[in-house]
Amino acid sequence: MYVWPCAVVLAQYLWFHRRALPGKAVLEIGAGVSLPGILAAKCGAEVILSDSSELPHCLEICRQSCWMNNLPQVDVIGLTWGHISQDLLAVPPQDIILASDVFFEPEDFEDILSTMYFLMQKNPKVQIWSTYQVRSADWSLTALLYKWDMKCVRIPLESFDADKEDIAESALPGRHTVEMLIISLGKASELCL
Ligand SMILES: C[S@@+](CC[C@H](N)C(=O)[O-])C[C@H]1O[C@@H](n2cnc3c(N)ncnc32)[C@H](O)[C@@H]1O
């Protein structure tokens, strides 16, 4: 499995905001190798990692990342976007949801937002910190965000030193176009994606 450029950009955002993380409840969805979630846990957040319950090898990678980083306290759960499962019902209210490179297949976009919406009902103040790799100019979240009563703010990469091809000694961002978004409940005040 692979760390995606989006994960490096989101990890950089977390590092910039590391002083806000101790004690925060943080859930990563579509975590894969889980770089952002692992960094959040190292910075003192109470982290749950998740990936699709239908992809046990991805969940195993989440567990390995915890093991390799000496983080036995981090829970790993199966959360498939758009499914209301026992695991989703049992997730406690979260302060921050991390979502790195989950918006890559437009047919999944609404399932992802419905899972986020469900979690927002547990804590309406939850913020979704998401990085998105621009792969097609045709893709848009705007209508779906409106439908699900969510708003989105684009965070300029230069505001957290991520407007570079190399971030924290990783060349992964390279020339990929990555956007950093904060999604929350409420009516849209600006267009994004
Ligand atoms: C492009 S990878 C990003 C991985 C990681 N967040 C990163 O940025 O390095 C997409 C991730 O979404 C997960 N995923 C794909 N479909 C999913 C679904 N329906 N429900 C939950 N997770 C899913 C994959 O297993 C994979 O870990």
mmCIF file with all atom_site columns, C-alpha atoms and ligand atoms in Angstrom:
data_model
loop_
_atom_site.group_PDB
_atom_site.id
_atom_site.type_symbol
_atom_site.label_atom_id
_atom_site.label_alt_id
_atom_site.label_comp_id
_atom_site.label_asym_id
_atom_site.label_entity_id
_atom_site.label_seq_id
_atom_site.pdbx_PDB_ins_code
_atom_site.Cartn_x
_atom_site.Cartn_y
_atom_site.Cartn_z
_atom_site.occupancy
_atom_site.B_iso_or_equiv
_atom_site.pdbx_formal_charge
_atom_site.auth_seq_id
_atom_site.auth_comp_id
_atom_site.auth_asym_id
_atom_site.auth_atom_id
_atom_site.pdbx_PDB_model_num
ATOM   1   C CA  . MET A 1 1   ? 0.000   0.000  0.000   1.00 0.00 ? 1   MET A CA  1
ATOM   2   C CA  . TYR A 1 2   ? 0.989   3.554  -0.673  1.00 0.00 ? 2   TYR A CA  1
ATOM   3   C CA  . VAL A 1 3   ? 1.091   6.909  1.139   1.00 0.00 ? 3   VAL A CA  1
ATOM   4   C CA  . TRP A 1 4   ? -0.719  9.317  -1.186  1.00 0.00 ? 4   TRP A CA  1
ATOM   5   C CA  . PRO A 1 5   ? 0.426   12.909 -1.805  1.00 0.00 ? 5   PRO A CA  1
ATOM   6   C CA  . CYS A 1 6   ? -2.729  14.119 -0.032  1.00 0.00 ? 6   CYS A CA  1
ATOM   7   C CA  . ALA A 1 7   ? -1.628  12.373 3.165   1.00 0.00 ? 7   ALA A CA  1
ATOM   8   C CA  . VAL A 1 8   ? 1.621   14.349 3.264   1.00 0.00 ? 8   VAL A CA  1
ATOM   9   C CA  . VAL A 1 9   ? -0.245  17.643 2.781   1.00 0.00 ? 9   VAL A CA  1
ATOM   10  C CA  . LEU A 1 10  ? -2.798  16.768 5.491   1.00 0.00 ? 10  LEU A CA  1
ATOM   11  C CA  . ALA A 1 11  ? 0.003   15.679 7.848   1.00 0.00 ? 11  ALA A CA  1
ATOM   12  C CA  . GLN A 1 12  ? 1.661   19.062 7.279   1.00 0.00 ? 12  GLN A CA  1
ATOM   13  C CA  . TYR A 1 13  ? -1.629  20.797 8.197   1.00 0.00 ? 13  TYR A CA  1
ATOM   14  C CA  . LEU A 1 14  ? -1.872  18.703 11.376  1.00 0.00 ? 14  LEU A CA  1
ATOM   15  C CA  . TRP A 1 15  ? 1.733   19.538 12.263  1.00 0.00 ? 15  TRP A CA  1
ATOM   16  C CA  . PHE A 1 16  ? 0.964   23.250 11.860  1.00 0.00 ? 16  PHE A CA  1
ATOM   17  C CA  . HIS A 1 17  ? -1.955  22.826 14.265  1.00 0.00 ? 17  HIS A CA  1
ATOM   18  C CA  . ARG A 1 18  ? -0.302  20.319 16.592  1.00 0.00 ? 18  ARG A CA  1
ATOM   19  C CA  . ARG A 1 19  ? -0.823  22.475 19.701  1.00 0.00 ? 19  ARG A CA  1
ATOM   20  C CA  . ALA A 1 20  ? -4.595  22.152 19.220  1.00 0.00 ? 20  ALA A CA  1
ATOM   21  C CA  . LEU A 1 21  ? -4.512  18.349 19.078  1.00 0.00 ? 21  LEU A CA  1
ATOM   22  C CA  . PRO A 1 22  ? -3.882  17.016 22.628  1.00 0.00 ? 22  PRO A CA  1
ATOM   23  C CA  . GLY A 1 23  ? -7.072  15.425 23.983  1.00 0.00 ? 23  GLY A CA  1
ATOM   24  C CA  . LYS A 1 24  ? -9.051  15.947 20.773  1.00 0.00 ? 24  LYS A CA  1
ATOM   25  C CA  . ALA A 1 25  ? -11.160 13.033 19.479  1.00 0.00 ? 25  ALA A CA  1
ATOM   26  C CA  . VAL A 1 26  ? -9.949  12.375 15.937  1.00 0.00 ? 26  VAL A CA  1
ATOM   27  C CA  . LEU A 1 27  ? -11.273 9.789  13.489  1.00 0.00 ? 27  LEU A CA  1
ATOM   28  C CA  . GLU A 1 28  ? -9.502  9.069  10.199  1.00 0.00 ? 28  GLU A CA  1
ATOM   29  C CA  . ILE A 1 29  ? -11.639 7.597  7.407   1.00 0.00 ? 29  ILE A CA  1
ATOM   30  C CA  . GLY A 1 30  ? -10.216 5.747  4.386   1.00 0.00 ? 30  GLY A CA  1
ATOM   31  C CA  . ALA A 1 31  ? -7.014  5.784  6.397   1.00 0.00 ? 31  ALA A CA  1
ATOM   32  C CA  . GLY A 1 32  ? -4.851  3.246  4.541   1.00 0.00 ? 32  GLY A CA  1
ATOM   33  C CA  . VAL A 1 33  ? -1.279  3.733  5.801   1.00 0.00 ? 33  VAL A CA  1
ATOM   34  C CA  . SER A 1 34  ? -2.763  6.377  8.157   1.00 0.00 ? 34  SER A CA  1
ATOM   35  C CA  . LEU A 1 35  ? 0.008   8.984  8.121   1.00 0.00 ? 35  LEU A CA  1
ATOM   36  C CA  . PRO A 1 36  ? -2.284  11.856 9.277   1.00 0.00 ? 36  PRO A CA  1
ATOM   37  C CA  . GLY A 1 37  ? -3.976  9.769  11.988  1.00 0.00 ? 37  GLY A CA  1
ATOM   38  C CA  . ILE A 1 38  ? -0.666  8.438  13.281  1.00 0.00 ? 38  ILE A CA  1
ATOM   39  C CA  . LEU A 1 39  ? 0.739   11.971 13.450  1.00 0.00 ? 39  LEU A CA  1
ATOM   40  C CA  . ALA A 1 40  ? -2.391  13.166 15.301  1.00 0.00 ? 40  ALA A CA  1
ATOM   41  C CA  . ALA A 1 41  ? -1.959  10.341 17.839  1.00 0.00 ? 41  ALA A CA  1
ATOM   42  C CA  . LYS A 1 42  ? 1.721   11.203 18.285  1.00 0.00 ? 42  LYS A CA  1
ATOM   43  C CA  . CYS A 1 43  ? 0.651   14.812 18.958  1.00 0.00 ? 43  CYS A CA  1
ATOM   44  C CA  . GLY A 1 44  ? -1.667  13.698 21.765  1.00 0.00 ? 44  GLY A CA  1
ATOM   45  C CA  . ALA A 1 45  ? -5.055  13.249 20.069  1.00 0.00 ? 45  ALA A CA  1
ATOM   46  C CA  . GLU A 1 46  ? -7.329  10.300 20.907  1.00 0.00 ? 46  GLU A CA  1
ATOM   47  C CA  . VAL A 1 47  ? -7.372  8.652  17.528  1.00 0.00 ? 47  VAL A CA  1
ATOM   48  C CA  . ILE A 1 48  ? -9.523  6.031  15.825  1.00 0.00 ? 48  ILE A CA  1
ATOM   49  C CA  . LEU A 1 49  ? -8.372  4.813  12.413  1.00 0.00 ? 49  LEU A CA  1
ATOM   50  C CA  . SER A 1 50  ? -10.837 3.360  9.946   1.00 0.00 ? 50  SER A CA  1
ATOM   51  C CA  . ASP A 1 51  ? -10.930 1.866  6.494   1.00 0.00 ? 51  ASP A CA  1
ATOM   52  C CA  . SER A 1 52  ? -13.490 -0.137 4.568   1.00 0.00 ? 52  SER A CA  1
ATOM   53  C CA  . SER A 1 53  ? -14.864 -3.132 6.494   1.00 0.00 ? 53  SER A CA  1
ATOM   54  C CA  . GLU A 1 54  ? -14.853 -4.895 3.115   1.00 0.00 ? 54  GLU A CA  1
ATOM   55  C CA  . LEU A 1 55  ? -11.076 -4.459 2.718   1.00 0.00 ? 55  LEU A CA  1
ATOM   56  C CA  . PRO A 1 56  ? -9.516  -6.422 5.606   1.00 0.00 ? 56  PRO A CA  1
ATOM   57  C CA  . HIS A 1 57  ? -5.993  -5.999 4.191   1.00 0.00 ? 57  HIS A CA  1
ATOM   58  C CA  . CYS A 1 58  ? -6.413  -2.200 4.466   1.00 0.00 ? 58  CYS A CA  1
ATOM   59  C CA  . LEU A 1 59  ? -7.516  -2.552 8.092   1.00 0.00 ? 59  LEU A CA  1
ATOM   60  C CA  . GLU A 1 60  ? -4.477  -4.731 8.685   1.00 0.00 ? 60  GLU A CA  1
ATOM   61  C CA  . ILE A 1 61  ? -2.275  -1.946 7.262   1.00 0.00 ? 61  ILE A CA  1
ATOM   62  C CA  . CYS A 1 62  ? -3.857  0.514  9.716   1.00 0.00 ? 62  CYS A CA  1
ATOM   63  C CA  . ARG A 1 63  ? -3.038  -1.916 12.559  1.00 0.00 ? 63  ARG A CA  1
ATOM   64  C CA  . GLN A 1 64  ? 0.532   -2.339 11.328  1.00 0.00 ? 64  GLN A CA  1
ATOM   65  C CA  . SER A 1 65  ? 1.008   1.439  11.219  1.00 0.00 ? 65  SER A CA  1
ATOM   66  C CA  . CYS A 1 66  ? -0.092  1.609  14.882  1.00 0.00 ? 66  CYS A CA  1
ATOM   67  C CA  . TRP A 1 67  ? 2.191   -1.255 15.815  1.00 0.00 ? 67  TRP A CA  1
ATOM   68  C CA  . MET A 1 68  ? 5.210   0.163  13.971  1.00 0.00 ? 68  MET A CA  1
ATOM   69  C CA  . ASN A 1 69  ? 4.677   3.555  15.601  1.00 0.00 ? 69  ASN A CA  1
ATOM   70  C CA  . ASN A 1 70  ? 4.191   2.131  19.074  1.00 0.00 ? 70  ASN A CA  1
ATOM   71  C CA  . LEU A 1 71  ? 0.592   3.335  19.406  1.00 0.00 ? 71  LEU A CA  1
ATOM   72  C CA  . PRO A 1 72  ? -1.315  0.416  20.991  1.00 0.00 ? 72  PRO A CA  1
ATOM   73  C CA  . GLN A 1 73  ? -4.012  2.805  22.285  1.00 0.00 ? 73  GLN A CA  1
ATOM   74  C CA  . VAL A 1 74  ? -5.213  3.686  18.766  1.00 0.00 ? 74  VAL A CA  1
ATOM   75  C CA  . ASP A 1 75  ? -8.384  1.787  17.762  1.00 0.00 ? 75  ASP A CA  1
ATOM   76  C CA  . VAL A 1 76  ? -8.835  0.458  14.248  1.00 0.00 ? 76  VAL A CA  1
ATOM   77  C CA  . ILE A 1 77  ? -12.399 -0.105 13.008  1.00 0.00 ? 77  ILE A CA  1
ATOM   78  C CA  . GLY A 1 78  ? -14.092 -1.005 9.748   1.00 0.00 ? 78  GLY A CA  1
ATOM   79  C CA  . LEU A 1 79  ? -16.181 1.884  8.374   1.00 0.00 ? 79  LEU A CA  1
ATOM   80  C CA  . THR A 1 80  ? -17.479 1.519  4.843   1.00 0.00 ? 80  THR A CA  1
ATOM   81  C CA  . TRP A 1 81  ? -18.702 4.817  3.413   1.00 0.00 ? 81  TRP A CA  1
ATOM   82  C CA  . GLY A 1 82  ? -22.476 4.997  3.178   1.00 0.00 ? 82  GLY A CA  1
ATOM   83  C CA  . HIS A 1 83  ? -23.079 1.990  5.474   1.00 0.00 ? 83  HIS A CA  1
ATOM   84  C CA  . ILE A 1 84  ? -24.757 2.403  8.842   1.00 0.00 ? 84  ILE A CA  1
ATOM   85  C CA  . SER A 1 85  ? -22.965 -0.340 10.759  1.00 0.00 ? 85  SER A CA  1
ATOM   86  C CA  . GLN A 1 86  ? -22.640 -1.250 14.425  1.00 0.00 ? 86  GLN A CA  1
ATOM   87  C CA  . ASP A 1 87  ? -19.109 0.156  14.336  1.00 0.00 ? 87  ASP A CA  1
ATOM   88  C CA  . LEU A 1 88  ? -20.354 3.499  12.978  1.00 0.00 ? 88  LEU A CA  1
ATOM   89  C CA  . LEU A 1 89  ? -23.131 3.618  15.581  1.00 0.00 ? 89  LEU A CA  1
ATOM   90  C CA  . ALA A 1 90  ? -20.570 2.986  18.324  1.00 0.00 ? 90  ALA A CA  1
ATOM   91  C CA  . VAL A 1 91  ? -18.162 5.784  17.275  1.00 0.00 ? 91  VAL A CA  1
ATOM   92  C CA  . PRO A 1 92  ? -18.158 8.406  20.056  1.00 0.00 ? 92  PRO A CA  1
ATOM   93  C CA  . PRO A 1 93  ? -18.600 12.109 19.174  1.00 0.00 ? 93  PRO A CA  1
ATOM   94  C CA  . GLN A 1 94  ? -15.546 13.361 17.303  1.00 0.00 ? 94  GLN A CA  1
ATOM   95  C CA  . ASP A 1 95  ? -13.873 16.788 17.196  1.00 0.00 ? 95  ASP A CA  1
ATOM   96  C CA  . ILE A 1 96  ? -12.017 16.268 13.918  1.00 0.00 ? 96  ILE A CA  1
ATOM   97  C CA  . ILE A 1 97  ? -12.451 13.800 11.077  1.00 0.00 ? 97  ILE A CA  1
ATOM   98  C CA  . LEU A 1 98  ? -9.429  13.314 8.827   1.00 0.00 ? 98  LEU A CA  1
ATOM   99  C CA  . ALA A 1 99  ? -10.088 12.422 5.214   1.00 0.00 ? 99  ALA A CA  1
ATOM   100 C CA  . SER A 1 100 ? -7.004  12.252 2.987   1.00 0.00 ? 100 SER A CA  1
ATOM   101 C CA  . ASP A 1 101 ? -7.606  11.436 -0.669  1.00 0.00 ? 101 ASP A CA  1
ATOM   102 C CA  . VAL A 1 102 ? -11.020 9.891  -0.151  1.00 0.00 ? 102 VAL A CA  1
ATOM   103 C CA  . PHE A 1 103 ? -12.682 11.985 -2.900  1.00 0.00 ? 103 PHE A CA  1
ATOM   104 C CA  . PHE A 1 104 ? -11.213 10.068 -5.829  1.00 0.00 ? 104 PHE A CA  1
ATOM   105 C CA  . GLU A 1 105 ? -14.241 8.181  -7.216  1.00 0.00 ? 105 GLU A CA  1
ATOM   106 C CA  . PRO A 1 106 ? -17.245 10.465 -7.885  1.00 0.00 ? 106 PRO A CA  1
ATOM   107 C CA  . GLU A 1 107 ? -19.693 7.582  -7.395  1.00 0.00 ? 107 GLU A CA  1
ATOM   108 C CA  . ASP A 1 108 ? -18.480 7.381  -3.753  1.00 0.00 ? 108 ASP A CA  1
ATOM   109 C CA  . PHE A 1 109 ? -18.782 11.110 -2.996  1.00 0.00 ? 109 PHE A CA  1
ATOM   110 C CA  . GLU A 1 110 ? -22.334 10.951 -1.641  1.00 0.00 ? 110 GLU A CA  1
ATOM   111 C CA  . ASP A 1 111 ? -21.608 7.839  0.442   1.00 0.00 ? 111 ASP A CA  1
ATOM   112 C CA  . ILE A 1 112 ? -18.647 9.651  2.018   1.00 0.00 ? 112 ILE A CA  1
ATOM   113 C CA  . LEU A 1 113 ? -20.744 12.743 2.771   1.00 0.00 ? 113 LEU A CA  1
ATOM   114 C CA  . SER A 1 114 ? -23.552 10.615 4.226   1.00 0.00 ? 114 SER A CA  1
ATOM   115 C CA  . THR A 1 115 ? -21.070 8.971  6.620   1.00 0.00 ? 115 THR A CA  1
ATOM   116 C CA  . MET A 1 116 ? -19.718 12.403 7.550   1.00 0.00 ? 116 MET A CA  1
ATOM   117 C CA  . TYR A 1 117 ? -23.275 13.704 8.042   1.00 0.00 ? 117 TYR A CA  1
ATOM   118 C CA  . PHE A 1 118 ? -24.061 10.797 10.387  1.00 0.00 ? 118 PHE A CA  1
ATOM   119 C CA  . LEU A 1 119 ? -20.964 11.641 12.458  1.00 0.00 ? 119 LEU A CA  1
ATOM   120 C CA  . MET A 1 120 ? -21.887 15.347 12.440  1.00 0.00 ? 120 MET A CA  1
ATOM   121 C CA  . GLN A 1 121 ? -25.166 14.484 14.183  1.00 0.00 ? 121 GLN A CA  1
ATOM   122 C CA  . LYS A 1 122 ? -23.124 13.204 17.139  1.00 0.00 ? 122 LYS A CA  1
ATOM   123 C CA  . ASN A 1 123 ? -21.201 16.500 17.359  1.00 0.00 ? 123 ASN A CA  1
ATOM   124 C CA  . PRO A 1 124 ? -22.517 19.287 15.108  1.00 0.00 ? 124 PRO A CA  1
ATOM   125 C CA  . LYS A 1 125 ? -19.252 21.197 15.695  1.00 0.00 ? 125 LYS A CA  1
ATOM   126 C CA  . VAL A 1 126 ? -17.046 18.468 14.232  1.00 0.00 ? 126 VAL A CA  1
ATOM   127 C CA  . GLN A 1 127 ? -14.680 19.670 11.498  1.00 0.00 ? 127 GLN A CA  1
ATOM   128 C CA  . ILE A 1 128 ? -13.638 17.522 8.587   1.00 0.00 ? 128 ILE A CA  1
ATOM   129 C CA  . TRP A 1 129 ? -10.044 18.173 7.589   1.00 0.00 ? 129 TRP A CA  1
ATOM   130 C CA  . SER A 1 130 ? -9.696  16.803 4.097   1.00 0.00 ? 130 SER A CA  1
ATOM   131 C CA  . THR A 1 131 ? -7.145  16.879 1.320   1.00 0.00 ? 131 THR A CA  1
ATOM   132 C CA  . TYR A 1 132 ? -8.221  16.290 -2.228  1.00 0.00 ? 132 TYR A CA  1
ATOM   133 C CA  . GLN A 1 133 ? -6.102  15.593 -5.299  1.00 0.00 ? 133 GLN A CA  1
ATOM   134 C CA  . VAL A 1 134 ? -7.413  17.339 -8.400  1.00 0.00 ? 134 VAL A CA  1
ATOM   135 C CA  . ARG A 1 135 ? -7.662  14.581 -10.997 1.00 0.00 ? 135 ARG A CA  1
ATOM   136 C CA  . SER A 1 136 ? -10.460 15.952 -13.180 1.00 0.00 ? 136 SER A CA  1
ATOM   137 C CA  . ALA A 1 137 ? -11.786 19.491 -13.611 1.00 0.00 ? 137 ALA A CA  1
ATOM   138 C CA  . ASP A 1 138 ? -15.277 18.010 -14.089 1.00 0.00 ? 138 ASP A CA  1
ATOM   139 C CA  . TRP A 1 139 ? -15.651 16.683 -10.549 1.00 0.00 ? 139 TRP A CA  1
ATOM   140 C CA  . SER A 1 140 ? -17.547 18.820 -8.074  1.00 0.00 ? 140 SER A CA  1
ATOM   141 C CA  . LEU A 1 141 ? -18.712 18.506 -4.489  1.00 0.00 ? 141 LEU A CA  1
ATOM   142 C CA  . THR A 1 142 ? -20.628 21.767 -4.434  1.00 0.00 ? 142 THR A CA  1
ATOM   143 C CA  . ALA A 1 143 ? -24.121 20.399 -5.156  1.00 0.00 ? 143 ALA A CA  1
ATOM   144 C CA  . LEU A 1 144 ? -23.685 17.470 -2.762  1.00 0.00 ? 144 LEU A CA  1
ATOM   145 C CA  . LEU A 1 145 ? -22.432 19.721 0.032   1.00 0.00 ? 145 LEU A CA  1
ATOM   146 C CA  . TYR A 1 146 ? -25.512 21.887 -0.439  1.00 0.00 ? 146 TYR A CA  1
ATOM   147 C CA  . LYS A 1 147 ? -27.771 18.817 -0.401  1.00 0.00 ? 147 LYS A CA  1
ATOM   148 C CA  . TRP A 1 148 ? -26.191 17.537 2.831   1.00 0.00 ? 148 TRP A CA  1
ATOM   149 C CA  . ASP A 1 149 ? -26.269 20.945 4.528   1.00 0.00 ? 149 ASP A CA  1
ATOM   150 C CA  . MET A 1 150 ? -22.523 21.291 4.671   1.00 0.00 ? 150 MET A CA  1
ATOM   151 C CA  . LYS A 1 151 ? -20.133 24.112 3.939   1.00 0.00 ? 151 LYS A CA  1
ATOM   152 C CA  . CYS A 1 152 ? -16.552 23.971 2.868   1.00 0.00 ? 152 CYS A CA  1
ATOM   153 C CA  . VAL A 1 153 ? -13.632 26.368 3.215   1.00 0.00 ? 153 VAL A CA  1
ATOM   154 C CA  . ARG A 1 154 ? -10.507 25.987 1.097   1.00 0.00 ? 154 ARG A CA  1
ATOM   155 C CA  . ILE A 1 155 ? -7.304  26.518 3.083   1.00 0.00 ? 155 ILE A CA  1
ATOM   156 C CA  . PRO A 1 156 ? -4.504  28.018 0.961   1.00 0.00 ? 156 PRO A CA  1
ATOM   157 C CA  . LEU A 1 157 ? -1.503  25.680 0.933   1.00 0.00 ? 157 LEU A CA  1
ATOM   158 C CA  . GLU A 1 158 ? 0.901   28.574 1.478   1.00 0.00 ? 158 GLU A CA  1
ATOM   159 C CA  . SER A 1 159 ? -0.785  29.287 4.825   1.00 0.00 ? 159 SER A CA  1
ATOM   160 C CA  . PHE A 1 160 ? 0.754   26.090 6.237   1.00 0.00 ? 160 PHE A CA  1
ATOM   161 C CA  . ASP A 1 161 ? 3.891   25.860 4.099   1.00 0.00 ? 161 ASP A CA  1
ATOM   162 C CA  . ALA A 1 162 ? 2.513   23.137 1.834   1.00 0.00 ? 162 ALA A CA  1
ATOM   163 C CA  . ASP A 1 163 ? 2.810   24.995 -1.476  1.00 0.00 ? 163 ASP A CA  1
ATOM   164 C CA  . LYS A 1 164 ? 5.989   23.079 -2.369  1.00 0.00 ? 164 LYS A CA  1
ATOM   165 C CA  . GLU A 1 165 ? 6.939   19.949 -4.266  1.00 0.00 ? 165 GLU A CA  1
ATOM   166 C CA  . ASP A 1 166 ? 8.778   18.605 -1.197  1.00 0.00 ? 166 ASP A CA  1
ATOM   167 C CA  . ILE A 1 167 ? 7.144   18.721 2.220   1.00 0.00 ? 167 ILE A CA  1
ATOM   168 C CA  . ALA A 1 168 ? 8.956   17.571 5.362   1.00 0.00 ? 168 ALA A CA  1
ATOM   169 C CA  . GLU A 1 169 ? 11.532  15.761 3.202   1.00 0.00 ? 169 GLU A CA  1
ATOM   170 C CA  . SER A 1 170 ? 8.844   13.914 1.248   1.00 0.00 ? 170 SER A CA  1
ATOM   171 C CA  . ALA A 1 171 ? 8.880   14.412 -2.526  1.00 0.00 ? 171 ALA A CA  1
ATOM   172 C CA  . LEU A 1 172 ? 5.430   12.805 -2.836  1.00 0.00 ? 172 LEU A CA  1
ATOM   173 C CA  . PRO A 1 173 ? 3.424   16.020 -3.348  1.00 0.00 ? 173 PRO A CA  1
ATOM   174 C CA  . GLY A 1 174 ? 5.594   16.727 -6.414  1.00 0.00 ? 174 GLY A CA  1
ATOM   175 C CA  . ARG A 1 175 ? 3.550   18.447 -9.100  1.00 0.00 ? 175 ARG A CA  1
ATOM   176 C CA  . HIS A 1 176 ? 0.205   16.987 -8.023  1.00 0.00 ? 176 HIS A CA  1
ATOM   177 C CA  . THR A 1 177 ? -2.460  19.586 -7.393  1.00 0.00 ? 177 THR A CA  1
ATOM   178 C CA  . VAL A 1 178 ? -3.754  19.032 -3.874  1.00 0.00 ? 178 VAL A CA  1
ATOM   179 C CA  . GLU A 1 179 ? -6.418  21.129 -2.138  1.00 0.00 ? 179 GLU A CA  1
ATOM   180 C CA  . MET A 1 180 ? -6.924  21.393 1.627   1.00 0.00 ? 180 MET A CA  1
ATOM   181 C CA  . LEU A 1 181 ? -10.570 21.722 2.672   1.00 0.00 ? 181 LEU A CA  1
ATOM   182 C CA  . ILE A 1 182 ? -12.387 22.122 5.962   1.00 0.00 ? 182 ILE A CA  1
ATOM   183 C CA  . ILE A 1 183 ? -15.944 20.848 5.755   1.00 0.00 ? 183 ILE A CA  1
ATOM   184 C CA  . SER A 1 184 ? -18.524 21.473 8.481   1.00 0.00 ? 184 SER A CA  1
ATOM   185 C CA  . LEU A 1 185 ? -22.280 21.665 8.951   1.00 0.00 ? 185 LEU A CA  1
ATOM   186 C CA  . GLY A 1 186 ? -23.991 24.783 7.615   1.00 0.00 ? 186 GLY A CA  1
ATOM   187 C CA  . LYS A 1 187 ? -24.909 26.589 4.457   1.00 0.00 ? 187 LYS A CA  1
ATOM   188 C CA  . ALA A 1 188 ? -22.141 27.112 1.905   1.00 0.00 ? 188 ALA A CA  1
ATOM   189 C CA  . SER A 1 189 ? -20.597 30.570 1.806   1.00 0.00 ? 189 SER A CA  1
ATOM   190 C CA  . GLU A 1 190 ? -18.003 29.743 -0.821  1.00 0.00 ? 190 GLU A CA  1
ATOM   191 C CA  . LEU A 1 191 ? -17.711 27.292 -3.659  1.00 0.00 ? 191 LEU A CA  1
ATOM   192 C CA  . CYS A 1 192 ? -15.119 24.549 -3.537  1.00 0.00 ? 192 CYS A CA  1
ATOM   193 C CA  . LEU A 1 193 ? -14.211 21.597 -5.780  1.00 0.00 ? 193 LEU A CA  1
HETATM 194 C C1  . LIG B 2 .   ? -6.473  6.817  -2.269  1.00 0.00 ? 1   LIG B C1  1
HETATM 195 S S1  . LIG B 2 .   ? -6.434  5.828  -0.834  1.00 0.00 ? 1   LIG B S1  1
HETATM 196 C C2  . LIG B 2 .   ? -5.972  7.013  0.406   1.00 0.00 ? 1   LIG B C2  1
HETATM 197 C C3  . LIG B 2 .   ? -5.327  6.362  1.586   1.00 0.00 ? 1   LIG B C3  1
HETATM 198 C C4  . LIG B 2 .   ? -4.817  7.333  2.658   1.00 0.00 ? 1   LIG B C4  1
HETATM 199 N N1  . LIG B 2 .   ? -5.912  8.107  3.224   1.00 0.00 ? 1   LIG B N1  1
HETATM 200 C C5  . LIG B 2 .   ? -3.753  8.252  2.079   1.00 0.00 ? 1   LIG B C5  1
HETATM 201 O O1  . LIG B 2 .   ? -4.073  9.411  1.755   1.00 0.00 ? 1   LIG B O1  1
HETATM 202 O O2  . LIG B 2 .   ? -2.601  7.805  1.952   1.00 0.00 ? 1   LIG B O2  1
HETATM 203 C C6  . LIG B 2 .   ? -8.168  5.586  -0.490  1.00 0.00 ? 1   LIG B C6  1
HETATM 204 C C7  . LIG B 2 .   ? -8.477  4.823  0.783   1.00 0.00 ? 1   LIG B C7  1
HETATM 205 O O3  . LIG B 2 .   ? -9.892  4.720  0.895   1.00 0.00 ? 1   LIG B O3  1
HETATM 206 C C8  . LIG B 2 .   ? -10.232 3.385  1.272   1.00 0.00 ? 1   LIG B C8  1
HETATM 207 N N2  . LIG B 2 .   ? -11.564 3.086  0.731   1.00 0.00 ? 1   LIG B N2  1
HETATM 208 C C9  . LIG B 2 .   ? -11.898 2.835  -0.554  1.00 0.00 ? 1   LIG B C9  1
HETATM 209 N N3  . LIG B 2 .   ? -13.214 2.604  -0.673  1.00 0.00 ? 1   LIG B N3  1
HETATM 210 C C10 . LIG B 2 .   ? -13.736 2.720  0.585   1.00 0.00 ? 1   LIG B C10 1
HETATM 211 C C11 . LIG B 2 .   ? -15.062 2.616  1.108   1.00 0.00 ? 1   LIG B C11 1
HETATM 212 N N4  . LIG B 2 .   ? -16.100 2.336  0.315   1.00 0.00 ? 1   LIG B N4  1
HETATM 213 N N5  . LIG B 2 .   ? -15.246 2.800  2.434   1.00 0.00 ? 1   LIG B N5  1
HETATM 214 C C12 . LIG B 2 .   ? -14.193 3.103  3.242   1.00 0.00 ? 1   LIG B C12 1
HETATM 215 N N6  . LIG B 2 .   ? -12.906 3.221  2.799   1.00 0.00 ? 1   LIG B N6  1
HETATM 216 C C13 . LIG B 2 .   ? -12.690 3.038  1.484   1.00 0.00 ? 1   LIG B C13 1
HETATM 217 C C14 . LIG B 2 .   ? -9.144  2.539  0.641   1.00 0.00 ? 1   LIG B C14 1
HETATM 218 O O4  . LIG B 2 .   ? -9.041  1.282  1.259   1.00 0.00 ? 1   LIG B O4  1
HETATM 219 C C15 . LIG B 2 .   ? -7.916  3.419  0.823   1.00 0.00 ? 1   LIG B C15 1
HETATM 220 O O5  . LIG B 2 .   ? -7.308  3.194  2.062   1.00 0.00 ? 1   LIG B O5  1
#
